Amino acid sequence: MRHSGLDADGHVYVAVIKATKISGSILQGRVVHSHVFEGSLEHDIYVSNALIDMYANVCCLEDAHNIFERSSKLDVVTWNSFISGLLRHGYEEKALTYFQQMQLGGIQATAITFSCILKSCSNLMNRNQGMLIHMLVLEVGYDSDSCLFNTLLDFYLRCCSSCDALVMCRKCVNRNLVTWNIMVSGLVKQGDSDKALGCWADFLREGGNPDRISFLSSLKACGSLGALYEGRLIHAQILEIDLNTDTSIVNTLMDMYCGCGAIDDAYRVFVSLPKEDVVAWNVMMKGILQSGHSWDSLQLFRRMQLECFLPTGFSYVCAFNVIANFLGLILGKALHACVLAYSHIIDMQLRNALIDMYLKCDDLYGAHKFFNRSPQQDMATWNTMLAGFVEHDNAEQALELFGALFQAGLEPDRITIILILKVCTTIAALDEGKTIHAYVIDLGMESKTSIVNVIIDMYSKWESMDDSQCVFDKSHKRDVVTWSALMSGYAQQGEYKFVMNIYKTMDQEGVKPDAITLACILSAYCQVGEVKEAHGFLNKVSEISGVHLGIEHHNHLVDLLGRAGYLLESKQILDIMSHHPNSIGWSSLLAHCCTHGNIDLGKICLSRISETDEEYLTGLVLISNLYTESHD
């Protein structure tokens, strides 16, 4: 057209710019832009909008911004093009800033604008800002727009407000397939698989026709819940509409059956594949491994290679997990050598699996060596190595690694903090523990219950009950572990009244005790010799709370009765225990027989101890002392 001497108008340039956007060619886009500039059409609002949209699409945001700033007239399309470009390339904060400027400029937002801003809020997990946008949507009457409504549902689900999303979905009269897909997939991602299956059932009752996305989400829900019956019904639907050749659906089907523990069903799907892919092999290996058949998983890994499928990084992760379970260091090193030949598949997950394998095979040196040589390390890598030092009681290297983490410019996460606090607790590193506690407060992690529990336990084990109580009092979310950690500290110091008062408060707040709680209370009773109260309390609480009484609880009671001289009663408890009697209980009773001079019962205790082949020599020493004392 230009070669013919004809001048293109704005409509032509808009069409050409749109075509350039589709092609994704930056060079062509700049050429067209230069022609627009030559033709003095840059201030044509339709042309400038098309240019902004094109540059935003190919991530030339600076060029898009320059045109945006030079535009003499900005309409809602201009703002939408620029804001959507910012969102598309991960500039959510800037998108929100420009939306605010748009409002201040008096430009009325459209449904497209609101959808873009809600997606920004979703990506930022900014629930408060998103709720304000929702209010604006209601004010301008856009809530009936189906696309915008679906974006709102997605926002609430991604911001962990599944209840709000469910209420909105139930009230909506114009639900479509996209609505239900967003609900089911969103609930599955939030861990609400039971609610996801409820939505799936509602969708089917309304006569909905599921598509590929619907089946993928519902199968994931069944797998996470272990809902085998529902999973088989969905499988039947998939067969009816001939979707059983779709690779993603077949792999998800296998994963669902593995999640439900139906390995045979998963394997039948696997062997029925007309052509397996490497993902199918990986799904099958992972499922077999998780079902506890580790060796079978390794055999499948070998068969995969024999059938000329090149293992991926995840394939090797499964294999290393098996080797770690079997403590096969030689095999692990051989497989490590194979991995090095395919260095392109070594990702972060595989590196972490390798370190974990060396640690579980008790090769701390090998794990640390590989850790130091790794070119990339994420927090999972550091945590795996740190957990290895903790597991191998290597507190000094654990503390050194924790210091190195900061030097590497990383910030510890919840798991890191818990691990290092346990190290400080074990070696009674008071100064380091208090420093880390202060760091937890600076990070704003003191609201995390799991961290609070470890801090309380740390101070309790250091017999620093004032600090332990202070942390407990400041905690807003307390679970049974929080209460038990505090009670354990007071029990260790023989503070019987404190333990009982804490339990009463715990009971009033509706927190049910667990086995550790009962052990703490029994320990407190042992300290003060309250025999009848302990026996009555144990039976009453276990009956009300449904806590299973373990060997530890019976042993506490045996020790308590023995201290008070109730030797026959102690023996009766050990005789009628539903568990196999253990050497600790009988050794405890034998010690009390020595104290109270009961030789006959002492002989019985020694006989029972010998049956377990544990503590037998200790028992012989005790019974020898008993004979000696009886003849003095």
XYZ file of C-alpha atoms in Angstrom:
632
model
C 0.000 0.000 0.000
C 2.852 2.375 0.901
C 4.731 1.337 -2.291
C 1.646 2.409 -4.292
C 1.895 5.884 -2.786
C -1.247 5.528 -0.714
C -1.357 6.847 2.857
C -2.708 4.514 5.482
C -5.236 5.909 7.930
C -5.691 5.050 11.618
C -7.987 2.090 10.920
C -5.366 0.441 8.724
C -2.620 0.948 11.291
C -4.792 -0.475 14.071
C -5.342 -3.625 11.977
C -1.610 -3.898 11.149
C -0.596 -3.354 14.798
C -3.012 -6.073 15.927
C -1.522 -8.460 13.359
C 1.977 -7.565 14.606
C 0.854 -8.265 18.174
C -0.302 -11.741 17.151
C 3.026 -12.458 15.422
C 4.933 -11.371 18.550
C 7.680 -9.714 16.488
C 9.189 -6.718 18.319
C 11.145 -5.688 15.206
C 8.020 -5.561 13.018
C 6.217 -3.676 15.779
C 8.899 -0.986 15.930
C 8.830 -0.617 12.125
C 5.056 -0.093 12.172
C 5.449 2.336 15.087
C 7.965 4.381 13.071
C 5.458 4.631 10.194
C 2.772 5.736 12.660
C 5.128 8.431 13.951
C 5.925 9.588 10.402
C 2.227 9.814 9.623
C 1.585 11.874 12.789
C -0.963 9.320 13.920
C 0.583 8.602 17.339
C -1.988 10.856 19.016
C -4.880 8.970 17.431
C -6.366 7.318 20.514
C -7.224 4.084 18.683
C -3.715 3.798 17.252
C -2.012 4.644 20.559
C -4.195 2.090 22.375
C -3.235 -0.577 19.838
C 0.464 0.318 20.218
C 0.294 0.145 24.036
C -1.439 -3.220 23.802
C 1.155 -4.523 21.328
C 4.178 -3.408 23.388
C 2.633 -4.698 26.610
C 2.036 -8.065 24.940
C 5.728 -8.470 23.971
C 6.977 -7.239 27.389
C 8.264 -3.880 26.100
C 6.636 -2.115 29.029
C 8.929 0.907 28.846
C 7.777 1.596 25.266
C 4.160 1.055 26.312
C 4.664 3.442 29.239
C 6.215 6.130 27.009
C 3.224 6.066 24.643
C 0.859 6.013 27.637
C 2.506 9.121 29.139
C 2.590 11.000 25.801
C -1.066 10.321 24.987
C -3.042 13.559 25.063
C -6.263 11.674 25.658
C -6.638 8.532 27.781
C -9.820 6.484 27.653
C -10.715 3.309 29.538
C -9.251 1.127 26.753
C -5.877 2.879 27.172
C -5.866 2.201 30.907
C -7.046 -1.390 30.455
C -4.346 -2.128 27.855
C -1.569 -0.787 30.067
C -2.854 -2.301 33.331
C -3.387 -5.729 31.733
C 0.153 -5.560 30.306
C 1.584 -4.857 33.757
C -0.391 -7.759 35.205
C 0.607 -10.130 32.389
C 4.295 -9.616 33.142
C 4.116 -9.796 36.934
C 3.901 -6.126 37.914
C 0.841 -6.493 40.130
C 1.744 -3.663 42.526
C 2.169 -1.222 39.634
C -1.139 -2.395 38.165
C -2.872 -1.476 41.444
C -1.117 1.909 41.486
C -2.281 2.754 37.957
C -5.804 1.604 38.807
C -5.851 4.130 41.649
C -4.604 6.842 39.270
C -7.346 5.854 36.831
C -9.975 6.324 39.538
C -8.509 9.693 40.563
C -8.665 10.736 36.900
C -12.403 10.086 36.869
C -12.251 7.202 34.361
C -15.057 4.688 34.935
C -13.644 1.170 35.221
C -15.167 -1.602 33.116
C -15.632 -5.291 33.897
C -12.286 -5.930 32.149
C -10.555 -3.414 34.446
C -12.003 -5.018 37.556
C -11.031 -8.494 36.332
C -7.409 -7.369 35.847
C -7.224 -5.748 39.288
C -8.806 -8.751 41.005
C -6.206 -11.001 39.360
C -3.505 -8.671 40.706
C -4.994 -8.975 44.197
C -5.116 -12.766 43.813
C -1.443 -12.961 42.814
C -0.481 -10.707 45.731
C -2.801 -12.565 48.138
C -4.154 -9.102 49.007
C -7.554 -10.064 50.386
C -8.428 -6.642 51.840
C -7.770 -4.793 48.575
C -9.726 -7.415 46.655
C -12.717 -7.060 48.953
C -12.702 -3.294 48.349
C -12.716 -3.983 44.595
C -15.651 -6.358 45.130
C -17.558 -3.532 46.832
C -16.869 -1.259 43.844
C -18.120 -3.994 41.503
C -21.381 -4.183 43.454
C -21.733 -0.378 43.446
C -21.467 -0.090 39.659
C -23.658 -3.163 39.078
C -21.135 -5.370 37.296
C -21.778 -8.359 39.565
C -24.061 -9.877 36.910
C -21.144 -10.120 34.442
C -20.347 -13.845 34.309
C -16.620 -13.425 33.513
C -16.145 -10.917 36.327
C -18.132 -13.114 38.726
C -15.870 -16.065 37.936
C -12.802 -13.878 38.529
C -14.254 -12.905 41.917
C -14.709 -16.574 42.827
C -11.127 -17.302 41.807
C -9.900 -14.361 43.917
C -11.640 -15.581 47.082
C -10.451 -19.149 46.578
C -6.839 -18.128 45.997
C -6.951 -15.864 49.064
C -8.030 -18.832 51.225
C -11.617 -17.614 51.613
C -13.336 -20.744 50.349
C -16.404 -20.121 52.548
C -17.018 -16.743 50.850
C -16.596 -18.363 47.435
C -19.068 -21.133 48.317
C -21.683 -18.627 49.528
C -21.323 -16.585 46.320
C -21.519 -19.688 44.143
C -24.714 -20.925 45.818
C -26.394 -17.523 45.414
C -25.473 -17.205 41.730
C -28.243 -18.113 39.282
C -26.098 -17.954 36.121
C -23.475 -20.567 36.922
C -21.689 -21.990 33.900
C -19.045 -24.640 33.272
C -16.228 -22.173 33.988
C -17.838 -21.308 37.341
C -17.903 -24.932 38.451
C -14.386 -25.611 37.169
C -13.054 -22.637 39.147
C -14.856 -23.841 42.280
C -13.737 -27.472 42.093
C -10.109 -26.767 41.118
C -9.827 -23.861 43.578
C -11.156 -25.893 46.503
C -8.781 -28.761 45.682
C -5.809 -26.361 45.666
C -6.885 -25.019 49.072
C -7.057 -28.532 50.509
C -10.872 -28.536 50.729
C -11.288 -31.652 48.607
C -14.443 -32.744 50.430
C -16.120 -29.431 49.529
C -14.754 -29.779 45.989
C -16.524 -33.126 45.598
C -19.673 -31.512 46.997
C -19.503 -28.878 44.242
C -18.849 -31.618 41.688
C -22.011 -33.420 42.831
C -24.031 -30.161 42.627
C -22.684 -29.575 39.121
C -23.802 -33.027 37.974
C -27.225 -32.622 39.631
C -27.729 -29.439 37.597
C -27.150 -31.487 34.450
C -23.700 -30.069 33.750
C -21.480 -31.611 31.086
C -17.940 -31.933 32.456
C -14.963 -31.130 30.276
C -11.323 -32.108 30.544
C -10.572 -29.540 33.283
C -13.601 -30.717 35.299
C -12.394 -34.321 35.279
C -8.812 -33.413 36.179
C -9.920 -31.389 39.224
C -12.481 -33.921 40.466
C -9.991 -36.798 40.150
C -7.449 -34.834 42.209
C -10.121 -34.314 44.875
C -10.838 -38.054 44.997
C -7.142 -38.879 45.223
C -6.480 -36.515 48.130
C -9.527 -37.807 50.044
C -9.019 -41.472 49.219
C -12.557 -41.441 47.776
C -12.234 -44.620 45.710
C -15.975 -45.113 45.025
C -16.411 -41.576 43.655
C -13.175 -41.929 41.688
C -14.428 -45.071 39.975
C -17.691 -43.328 39.046
C -15.707 -40.488 37.454
C -13.555 -43.055 35.644
C -16.734 -44.571 34.199
C -17.853 -41.131 32.958
C -14.462 -40.610 31.309
C -14.814 -43.922 29.476
C -18.336 -42.977 28.334
C -17.200 -39.808 26.571
C -14.002 -41.418 25.251
C -11.537 -39.201 27.120
C -9.457 -42.173 28.241
C -6.884 -41.460 25.532
C -6.071 -38.022 26.949
C -2.592 -38.334 28.484
C -3.176 -35.842 31.319
C -6.458 -37.473 32.321
C -4.982 -40.990 32.241
C -2.014 -39.910 34.384
C -4.348 -38.172 36.842
C -6.514 -41.311 36.930
C -3.479 -43.384 37.900
C -2.515 -40.806 40.522
C -6.069 -40.902 41.925
C -6.043 -44.695 42.264
C -2.614 -44.560 43.922
C -3.892 -41.901 46.333
C -6.782 -44.207 47.214
C -4.396 -47.106 47.815
C -5.803 -49.003 44.814
C -2.429 -49.796 43.241
C -3.862 -52.692 41.205
C -6.418 -50.358 39.576
C -3.675 -47.834 38.832
C -1.519 -50.533 37.289
C -4.423 -51.731 35.097
C -4.798 -48.195 33.745
C -1.024 -48.042 33.231
C -0.778 -51.273 31.207
C -3.858 -50.347 29.150
C -2.117 -47.254 27.774
C -1.601 -47.616 24.012
C 1.689 -45.783 24.438
C 3.199 -44.988 27.825
C 4.997 -41.710 28.383
C 7.623 -40.915 30.999
C 5.050 -39.077 33.162
C 2.950 -42.264 33.397
C 6.012 -44.210 34.560
C 6.761 -41.533 37.162
C 3.177 -41.506 38.457
C 3.225 -45.287 38.787
C 6.603 -45.290 40.545
C 5.504 -42.586 42.991
C 2.235 -44.406 43.744
C 3.948 -47.737 44.402
C 6.537 -45.993 46.593
C 3.884 -44.193 48.653
C 1.963 -47.437 49.134
C 4.960 -48.865 50.968
C 6.189 -51.187 48.201
C 9.551 -49.462 47.868
C 11.392 -52.324 46.193
C 8.655 -52.729 43.544
C 9.042 -49.030 42.744
C 12.769 -49.511 42.151
C 12.040 -52.534 39.935
C 9.690 -50.382 37.854
C 12.454 -47.774 37.548
C 14.743 -50.483 36.152
C 12.043 -51.750 33.763
C 11.474 -48.217 32.535
C 15.115 -48.027 31.444
C 15.008 -51.469 29.833
C 12.044 -50.308 27.736
C 14.143 -47.369 26.502
C 12.434 -44.593 28.452
C 14.947 -41.998 29.594
C 14.324 -41.256 33.304
C 13.580 -37.674 34.283
C 14.778 -35.926 37.410
C 11.605 -37.019 39.199
C 12.251 -40.663 38.230
C 15.598 -40.458 40.003
C 13.974 -38.725 42.999
C 11.709 -41.773 43.454
C 14.684 -44.123 43.083
C 16.753 -42.226 45.660
C 13.810 -42.270 48.087
C 13.695 -46.072 47.793
C 17.444 -46.353 48.345
C 17.189 -44.093 51.398
C 14.526 -46.403 52.862
C 16.731 -49.461 52.337
C 19.948 -47.743 53.476
C 21.624 -48.822 50.220
C 24.564 -46.411 50.103
C 26.556 -48.370 47.485
C 23.559 -48.496 45.145
C 22.866 -44.830 45.874
C 26.391 -43.806 44.883
C 26.152 -45.858 41.691
C 22.872 -44.169 40.786
C 24.391 -40.784 41.648
C 27.114 -41.490 39.068
C 24.393 -42.217 36.470
C 22.703 -38.907 37.253
C 25.951 -37.003 36.664
C 25.967 -38.353 33.096
C 22.623 -36.554 32.531
C 23.482 -33.284 34.276
C 20.702 -31.430 32.425
C 18.037 -33.241 34.505
C 19.547 -32.257 37.867
C 17.073 -29.812 39.356
C 16.529 -28.606 42.920
C 14.199 -31.464 43.836
C 16.749 -34.044 42.673
C 19.579 -32.316 44.562
C 17.510 -32.381 47.741
C 16.647 -36.069 47.237
C 20.351 -36.877 46.816
C 21.293 -35.070 50.028
C 18.436 -36.793 51.847
C 19.590 -40.189 50.544
C 23.138 -39.680 51.831
C 21.815 -38.518 55.210
C 19.449 -41.461 55.634
C 22.289 -43.810 54.709
C 24.304 -42.218 57.563
C 26.844 -40.683 55.182
C 26.883 -37.205 56.699
C 30.196 -36.388 55.003
C 28.832 -37.338 51.552
C 25.684 -35.268 52.080
C 27.633 -32.211 53.218
C 30.119 -32.567 50.352
C 27.327 -32.670 47.752
C 25.558 -29.773 49.510
C 28.684 -27.593 49.317
C 29.204 -28.429 45.633
C 25.607 -27.700 44.613
C 25.495 -24.619 42.351
C 21.968 -23.816 43.513
C 20.362 -24.232 46.908
C 16.824 -23.347 47.955
C 15.420 -23.328 51.485
C 14.430 -26.993 51.164
C 18.106 -27.822 50.465
C 19.301 -25.942 53.542
C 16.548 -27.443 55.687
C 17.352 -30.979 54.503
C 21.022 -30.514 55.415
C 20.151 -28.872 58.723
C 17.736 -31.690 59.591
C 20.539 -34.148 58.836
C 22.863 -32.473 61.331
C 20.069 -32.456 63.928
C 19.274 -36.135 63.288
C 22.959 -37.058 63.683
C 23.326 -34.992 66.894
C 25.850 -32.694 65.248
C 24.796 -29.470 66.948
C 28.003 -27.542 66.227
C 27.749 -27.991 62.448
C 24.011 -27.269 62.593
C 24.702 -23.884 64.209
C 27.484 -23.180 61.677
C 25.133 -24.013 58.806
C 22.475 -21.717 60.264
C 25.015 -18.870 60.285
C 26.103 -19.671 56.722
C 22.481 -19.414 55.604
C 22.450 -15.693 56.444
C 25.808 -15.168 54.740
C 24.258 -16.668 51.587
C 21.622 -13.921 51.727
C 18.739 -16.273 52.534
C 16.035 -15.841 55.140
C 15.126 -18.858 57.285
C 11.577 -20.176 57.060
C 9.379 -21.849 59.661
C 11.049 -25.260 59.302
C 14.548 -23.752 59.643
C 13.584 -21.935 62.839
C 12.024 -25.056 64.376
C 15.105 -27.158 63.573
C 17.624 -24.677 64.998
C 15.539 -24.106 68.136
C 15.569 -27.871 68.711
C 19.370 -27.785 68.431
C 19.552 -24.995 71.028
C 17.235 -26.991 73.292
C 19.324 -30.160 73.015
C 22.673 -28.537 73.844
C 21.214 -25.977 76.291
C 22.539 -23.082 74.175
C 20.739 -20.398 76.157
C 22.238 -17.319 74.475
C 21.744 -18.667 70.941
C 18.191 -19.746 71.769
C 17.243 -16.322 73.086
C 18.848 -14.639 70.071
C 16.798 -16.817 67.710
C 13.669 -16.098 69.769
C 14.300 -12.358 69.301
C 14.811 -12.959 65.575
C 11.481 -14.816 65.424
C 9.777 -11.751 66.909
C 11.504 -9.453 64.373
C 10.300 -11.668 61.515
C 6.740 -11.658 62.856
C 6.762 -15.452 63.206
C 5.685 -15.448 66.863
C 2.097 -15.948 65.687
C 2.940 -19.349 64.152
C 1.764 -22.016 66.594
C 4.376 -24.613 65.616
C 7.212 -22.166 66.380
C 5.615 -21.014 69.643
C 5.369 -24.646 70.752
C 9.087 -25.253 70.178
C 10.045 -22.027 72.011
C 7.902 -22.970 75.029
C 9.425 -26.447 75.013
C 12.934 -24.928 74.805
C 12.448 -22.665 77.824
C 10.695 -25.467 79.724
C 13.605 -27.844 79.211
C 15.977 -25.110 80.381
C 13.807 -24.805 83.529
C 13.214 -21.163 82.604
C 9.506 -21.315 83.363
C 9.045 -17.531 83.597
C 10.108 -17.193 79.942
C 8.054 -20.233 78.977
C 4.955 -18.850 80.694
C 5.496 -15.420 79.106
C 5.607 -16.903 75.581
C 2.525 -19.004 76.371
C 0.552 -15.990 77.655
C 1.358 -13.964 74.519
C 0.328 -16.735 72.116
C -3.121 -16.291 70.574
C -3.459 -19.649 68.826
C -2.857 -22.568 71.177
C -3.227 -26.215 70.297
C -2.846 -29.249 72.544
C 0.932 -29.266 71.906
C 1.209 -25.700 73.275
C -0.547 -26.669 76.502
C 1.409 -29.915 76.849
C 4.769 -28.158 76.355
C 4.035 -25.766 79.229
C 2.667 -28.534 81.455
C 5.729 -30.673 80.762
C 8.015 -27.897 82.016
C 6.123 -27.499 85.272
C 5.877 -31.291 85.684
C 9.673 -31.607 85.366
C 10.027 -29.179 88.265
C 7.437 -30.956 90.378
C 5.005 -28.041 90.245
C 1.940 -30.257 90.694
C -0.494 -27.407 91.362
C 0.612 -25.467 88.271
C 0.157 -28.554 86.104
C -3.367 -29.169 87.391
C -4.353 -25.499 87.062
C -3.121 -25.447 83.469
C -5.084 -28.604 82.727
C -8.271 -27.109 84.212
C -7.885 -23.969 82.064
C -7.178 -26.116 79.027
C -10.321 -28.146 79.713
C -12.404 -24.959 80.121
C -11.195 -23.722 76.717
C -12.372 -26.974 75.134
C -8.946 -28.327 74.193
C -8.904 -32.120 74.379
C -5.816 -33.696 75.972
C -3.612 -36.069 74.037
C -1.346 -38.872 75.231
C 1.499 -36.434 76.035
C -0.817 -34.268 78.150
C -1.838 -37.273 80.239
C 1.799 -38.293 80.647
C 2.628 -34.790 81.978
C -0.215 -34.907 84.495
C 0.712 -38.411 85.662
C 4.308 -37.275 86.030
C 3.113 -34.457 88.285
C 1.088 -36.939 90.356
C 4.218 -39.098 90.661
C 6.124 -36.181 92.125
C 3.653 -35.693 94.983
C 2.509 -39.294 95.432
C -1.212 -38.723 94.793
C -2.071 -42.356 94.014
C -5.870 -42.498 94.111
C -6.250 -39.161 92.336
C -3.918 -40.294 89.555
C -5.737 -43.579 89.004
C -9.149 -41.924 88.991
C -7.986 -39.070 86.761
C -6.422 -41.407 84.209
C -9.546 -43.527 83.816
C -11.886 -40.539 83.746
C -9.973 -38.433 81.218
C -9.208 -41.325 78.864
C -12.891 -42.272 78.902
C -14.095 -38.717 78.222
C -11.459 -37.677 75.684
C -11.037 -41.065 74.010
C -7.254 -40.855 74.355
C -5.621 -44.243 73.906
C -3.631 -45.149 77.015
C -0.160 -46.210 76.002
C 2.618 -48.074 77.761
C 4.086 -44.783 78.976
C 0.912 -43.902 80.910
C 0.714 -47.303 82.552
C 4.384 -47.093 83.470
C 3.815 -43.719 85.124
C 0.979 -45.227 87.143
C 3.056 -48.296 88.065
C 5.832 -45.999 89.269
C 3.362 -43.893 91.240
C 1.743 -46.889 92.951
C 5.143 -48.463 93.612
C 6.451 -45.335 95.320
C 3.448 -45.431 97.643
C 4.000 -49.131 98.415
C 1.083 -50.490 96.382
C 3.220 -53.224 94.810
C 0.469 -55.779 94.098
C -1.694 -53.089 92.505
C 1.255 -52.135 90.301
C 1.670 -55.773 89.266
C -2.041 -56.032 88.426
C -1.745 -53.052 86.078
C 1.202 -54.655 84.289
C -0.648 -57.987 84.095
C -3.849 -56.590 82.621
C -2.220 -54.116 80.228
C -3.625 -54.437 76.731
C -0.111 -53.855 75.375
C 2.791 -56.245 75.655
C 4.444 -55.576 79.019
C 7.737 -53.773 78.578
C 10.929 -53.927 80.579
C 10.596 -50.337 81.827
C 7.395 -51.048 83.754
C 8.720 -54.267 85.296
C 12.102 -52.682 86.078
C 10.308 -49.823 87.824
C 8.293 -52.285 89.911
C 11.453 -54.285 90.695
C 13.138 -51.134 91.978
C 10.179 -50.498 94.284
C 10.309 -54.139 95.448
C 13.900 -53.444 96.515
C 12.780 -50.333 98.355
C 9.985 -52.162 100.186
C 11.826 -55.515 100.594
C 9.435 -57.760 98.628
C 11.706 -60.586 97.386
C 8.972 -62.848 95.953
C 7.490 -60.148 93.766
C 11.003 -59.059 92.821
C 11.674 -62.551 91.415
C 8.521 -62.330 89.288
C 9.637 -58.930 87.981
C 13.067 -60.307 87.060
C 11.414 -63.206 85.225
C 9.247 -60.816 83.196
C 12.234 -58.585 82.423
C 14.182 -61.572 81.111
C 11.339 -62.322 78.655
C 12.041 -59.045 76.863
C 15.845 -59.551 76.805
C 16.160 -55.908 77.806
C 17.503 -54.477 81.032
C 18.166 -58.054 82.238
C 21.581 -57.293 83.732
C 20.151 -54.263 85.522
C 17.429 -56.517 86.925
C 20.024 -58.997 88.175
C 21.854 -56.219 90.003
C 18.622 -55.032 91.612
C 17.534 -58.504 92.745
C 21.055 -59.137 94.057
C 20.818 -55.951 96.098
C 17.421 -57.057 97.359
C 18.795 -60.407 98.576
C 21.753 -58.674 100.213
C 19.546 -56.173 102.037
C 17.111 -58.899 103.204
C 19.943 -60.859 104.813
C 21.561 -57.890 106.549
